[in-house]
Short mmCIF file of C-alpha atoms in Angstrom, two decimals:
data_model
loop_
_atom_site.label_atom_id
_atom_site.label_comp_id
_atom_site.label_asym_id
_atom_site.label_seq_id
_atom_site.Cartn_x
_atom_site.Cartn_y
_atom_site.Cartn_z
CA MET A 1 5.89 -1.21 15.82
CA LEU A 2 6.09 1.19 12.91
CA THR A 3 3.86 4.25 12.93
CA ARG A 4 1.71 5.06 9.91
CA GLU A 5 4.22 7.73 8.92
CA GLN A 6 7.16 5.31 9.18
CA MET A 7 5.31 2.79 7.03
CA ALA A 8 4.77 5.49 4.41
CA MET A 9 8.47 6.43 4.57
CA ARG A 10 9.50 2.81 3.94
CA ILE A 11 7.12 2.46 0.99
CA ALA A 12 8.47 5.69 -0.50
CA ARG A 13 11.82 3.92 -0.85
CA GLU A 14 10.17 1.46 -3.26
CA LEU A 15 9.44 4.24 -5.76
CA GLN A 16 11.68 4.64 -8.79
CA ASP A 17 12.37 7.59 -11.03
CA GLY A 18 9.74 7.96 -13.75
CA TYR A 19 7.14 5.77 -12.03
CA TYR A 20 3.40 6.34 -12.34
CA VAL A 21 2.01 5.33 -8.94
CA ASN A 22 -1.50 4.87 -7.56
CA LEU A 23 -1.86 5.33 -3.81
CA GLY A 24 -4.85 3.64 -2.18
CA ILE A 25 -6.99 4.98 0.65
CA GLY A 26 -5.52 5.11 4.16
CA ILE A 27 -1.82 4.70 4.95
CA PRO A 28 -0.78 4.62 1.26
CA THR A 29 -1.89 8.23 0.75
CA LEU A 30 0.79 9.35 3.24
CA VAL A 31 3.51 8.23 0.81
CA ALA A 32 2.95 11.49 -1.09
CA ASN A 33 4.67 13.34 1.77
CA TYR A 34 7.87 11.27 1.65
CA ILE A 35 8.90 10.97 -1.99
CA PRO A 36 12.72 11.25 -2.24
CA ASP A 37 13.96 14.55 -3.68
CA ASP A 38 16.21 12.84 -6.22
CA ILE A 39 13.42 11.05 -8.14
CA ASP A 40 10.46 12.22 -10.20
CA VAL A 41 7.23 10.23 -9.87
CA MET A 42 3.65 10.98 -10.87
CA LEU A 43 0.98 9.98 -8.35
CA GLN A 44 -2.42 9.02 -9.75
CA SER A 45 -5.84 9.02 -8.10
CA GLU A 46 -8.66 7.07 -9.73
CA ASN A 47 -11.10 9.96 -9.29
CA GLY A 48 -9.20 11.78 -12.04
CA LEU A 49 -5.90 13.37 -11.09
CA LEU A 50 -2.41 12.55 -12.32
CA GLY A 51 0.24 14.51 -10.44
CA ILE A 52 -0.74 14.54 -6.77
CA GLY A 53 1.47 16.67 -4.56
CA ALA A 54 1.98 16.66 -0.80
CA PHE A 55 -0.96 17.22 1.53
CA PRO A 56 -1.89 20.93 1.68
CA THR A 57 -1.07 23.41 4.39
CA ARG A 58 -3.95 25.51 5.72
CA GLU A 59 -3.03 28.23 3.23
CA GLN A 60 -2.97 25.79 0.29
CA LEU A 61 -6.20 23.97 1.14
CA ASP A 62 -8.75 23.82 -1.68
CA PRO A 63 -11.92 21.83 -0.86
CA ASP A 64 -12.43 21.00 -4.56
CA MET A 65 -9.06 19.21 -4.78
CA ILE A 66 -9.53 15.74 -3.28
CA ASN A 67 -8.19 12.23 -3.76
CA ALA A 68 -10.20 8.99 -3.96
CA GLY A 69 -10.41 8.92 -0.16
CA LYS A 70 -12.01 12.42 -0.08
CA GLN A 71 -8.86 13.93 1.48
CA THR A 72 -7.82 17.39 0.33
CA ILE A 73 -4.62 17.34 -1.73
CA THR A 74 -2.41 19.53 -3.87
CA ALA A 75 -1.42 19.16 -7.52
CA ARG A 76 2.22 19.30 -8.54
CA LYS A 77 3.61 21.10 -11.57
CA GLY A 78 2.61 19.23 -14.73
CA ALA A 79 -0.50 17.64 -13.18
CA ALA A 80 -3.52 16.72 -15.30
CA ILE A 81 -7.18 16.51 -14.29
CA PHE A 82 -9.61 14.30 -16.21
CA ASP A 83 -12.78 12.25 -15.84
CA SER A 84 -12.94 8.86 -14.12
CA ALA A 85 -13.43 7.04 -17.43
CA LEU A 86 -10.01 8.18 -18.63
CA SER A 87 -8.53 7.48 -15.20
CA PHE A 88 -9.72 3.88 -15.23
CA ALA A 89 -8.58 3.49 -18.83
CA MET A 90 -5.11 4.36 -17.57
CA ILE A 91 -5.41 1.76 -14.79
CA ARG A 92 -6.97 -1.01 -16.88
CA GLY A 93 -4.56 -0.37 -19.71
CA GLY A 94 -1.59 -1.26 -17.53
CA HIS A 95 -0.10 2.24 -17.45
CA VAL A 96 0.39 2.34 -13.66
CA ASP A 97 3.87 1.12 -12.65
CA LEU A 98 3.16 0.61 -8.95
CA THR A 99 0.01 0.34 -6.86
CA VAL A 100 0.07 0.69 -3.06
CA LEU A 101 -3.04 -0.65 -1.33
CA GLY A 102 -4.39 -1.34 2.13
CA ALA A 103 -5.99 -4.70 2.90
CA PHE A 104 -7.98 -6.69 5.45
CA GLU A 105 -6.16 -9.94 4.62
CA VAL A 106 -3.37 -11.29 2.40
CA ASP A 107 -2.44 -14.95 2.01
CA ILE A 108 0.52 -17.10 1.01
CA ASN A 109 -0.72 -17.39 -2.58
CA GLY A 110 -0.76 -13.63 -3.11
CA ASN A 111 -4.52 -13.27 -2.78
CA ILE A 112 -5.89 -10.05 -1.30
CA ALA A 113 -9.16 -9.27 0.47
CA SER A 114 -9.71 -5.55 0.88
CA TRP A 115 -13.15 -4.43 -0.17
CA MET A 116 -15.81 -5.88 2.15
CA VAL A 117 -16.58 -7.65 5.41
CA PRO A 118 -19.79 -9.72 5.14
CA GLY A 119 -22.56 -8.33 7.32
CA LYS A 120 -21.11 -4.82 7.43
CA ILE A 121 -22.14 -1.82 5.34
CA VAL A 122 -20.28 -1.69 2.03
CA LYS A 123 -20.08 1.74 0.42
CA GLY A 124 -18.64 0.26 -2.77
CA MET A 125 -15.63 -1.65 -4.00
CA GLY A 126 -13.87 1.48 -5.25
CA GLY A 127 -11.07 1.00 -7.76
CA ALA A 128 -9.17 -1.76 -5.96
CA MET A 129 -10.29 -4.58 -8.25
CA ASP A 130 -9.23 -2.64 -11.32
CA LEU A 131 -5.93 -1.72 -9.71
CA VAL A 132 -4.92 -5.26 -8.75
CA ALA A 133 -5.92 -6.51 -12.22
CA GLY A 134 -4.14 -3.74 -14.11
CA ALA A 135 -0.83 -3.42 -12.24
CA ASP A 136 2.04 -5.93 -12.21
CA ASN A 137 3.74 -4.35 -9.21
CA ILE A 138 1.50 -4.16 -6.13
CA ILE A 139 2.51 -3.55 -2.52
CA VAL A 140 0.07 -4.02 0.34
CA VAL A 141 0.43 -1.84 3.44
CA MET A 142 -1.47 -2.87 6.57
CA THR A 143 -1.20 -3.76 10.23
CA HIS A 144 0.16 -7.24 10.89
CA THR A 145 -2.81 -8.18 13.07
CA ALA A 146 -6.45 -7.16 13.36
CA LYS A 147 -7.84 -5.32 16.40
CA ASP A 148 -8.64 -8.68 18.04
CA GLY A 149 -5.01 -9.77 17.70
CA LYS A 150 -5.59 -12.28 14.91
CA SER A 151 -3.08 -12.42 12.09
CA LYS A 152 -3.93 -10.77 8.77
CA LEU A 153 -1.24 -12.79 6.95
CA LEU A 154 -3.00 -16.08 6.36
CA PRO A 155 -2.74 -19.53 4.77
CA ALA A 156 -5.87 -18.55 2.81
CA CYS A 157 -8.02 -15.42 2.84
CA THR A 158 -11.35 -15.85 4.61
CA LEU A 159 -13.01 -12.70 3.25
CA PRO A 160 -14.26 -12.10 -0.33
CA LEU A 161 -11.27 -11.59 -2.60
CA THR A 162 -10.36 -8.35 -4.31
CA GLY A 163 -7.79 -10.11 -6.49
CA ALA A 164 -6.15 -13.53 -6.84
CA ALA A 165 -2.43 -14.34 -6.99
CA CYS A 166 -1.51 -10.68 -7.52
CA ILE A 167 0.37 -9.57 -4.39
CA LYS A 168 4.15 -10.01 -4.22
CA ARG A 169 5.16 -7.73 -1.35
CA VAL A 170 3.59 -6.74 1.98
CA LEU A 171 4.66 -4.09 4.48
CA THR A 172 3.15 -4.28 7.95
CA ASP A 173 3.83 -2.41 11.15
CA LEU A 174 6.14 -5.30 12.10
CA ALA A 175 7.88 -6.40 8.92
CA LEU A 176 8.50 -6.30 5.19
CA LEU A 177 7.70 -9.61 3.50
CA ASP A 178 7.72 -11.00 -0.02
CA ILE A 179 5.25 -13.63 -1.20
CA ALA A 180 6.58 -16.49 -3.32
CA ASP A 181 6.18 -20.27 -3.66
CA GLY A 182 3.26 -20.46 -1.24
CA ALA A 183 4.91 -18.64 1.65
CA PHE A 184 5.69 -15.28 3.20
CA ILE A 185 9.43 -14.55 3.09
CA LEU A 186 10.67 -12.25 5.84
CA ARG A 187 12.93 -9.54 4.36
CA GLU A 188 13.12 -6.83 7.03
CA ARG A 189 11.85 -6.37 10.56
CA ALA A 190 10.74 -3.18 12.24
CA PRO A 191 13.26 -1.68 14.69
CA GLY A 192 13.02 -3.42 18.06
CA ILE A 193 10.75 -6.19 16.76
CA SER A 194 12.02 -9.74 17.16
CA ILE A 195 11.77 -12.49 14.57
CA ASP A 196 9.95 -14.61 17.15
CA GLU A 197 7.19 -12.00 17.49
CA ILE A 198 6.75 -11.79 13.73
CA ALA A 199 6.60 -15.58 13.46
CA MET A 200 4.05 -15.79 16.28
CA LYS A 201 1.79 -13.23 14.61
CA THR A 202 2.02 -14.68 11.07
CA ALA A 203 -0.59 -17.39 10.49
CA GLY A 204 0.54 -18.32 6.98
CA LYS A 205 3.73 -20.26 6.22
CA LEU A 206 6.73 -18.05 6.98
CA ILE A 207 10.24 -18.50 5.60
CA ILE A 208 12.93 -16.83 7.69
CA PRO A 209 16.28 -16.24 5.93
CA GLU A 210 19.51 -16.57 7.88
CA HIS A 211 19.91 -12.79 8.09
CA VAL A 212 16.92 -10.46 8.51
CA PRO A 213 18.02 -6.82 8.90
CA GLU A 214 16.23 -4.16 10.88
CA MET A 215 14.31 -1.77 8.67
CA ASN A 216 15.69 1.70 7.92
CA VAL A 217 12.80 4.11 8.31
CA ALA A 218 14.77 7.32 8.70
#
């Protein structure tokens, strides 16, 4: 299975020169450490920073510089700091080219559930609902199964939705999949992971092309 760092490396390959990108809480934040040297992207955090840099070293650490997940960060050259109202205006106005989010569940119709589990404490929905509504290009990054072994790629989400029919691509610790025409389409598999294992752990309809390459996470 892919490590968190390998998942971040693979997502970094989805970035394109000139992109404005929002990185969600959790694994997506690690993408900031693996942006290719030959492209220029601006990372946005909904708490009011455009131009996130790599995570700080001990010498760079500034407790006042944090992302939406309360992690300390750095700001790159050309960064801008502003209030959350302007930040969400950027998101809601469709000015974010790519959003990378974690999730509890994703289904074959591109629905995503990521903000609450009924019966558990909910600190707030955060900016996820705005992000999935405001961005055309959204990639979900998550483990393929929950801690109890049940698939998180479903025929239909069972948890309250964050957004409907908005997810087109999913990266898990086992595979990269697209979502189209009411199915997950297997595009790449993690090194050493068989197609049979992916199929066994995918509850929603899965289309398997004739050739499914191993993922390059170097």
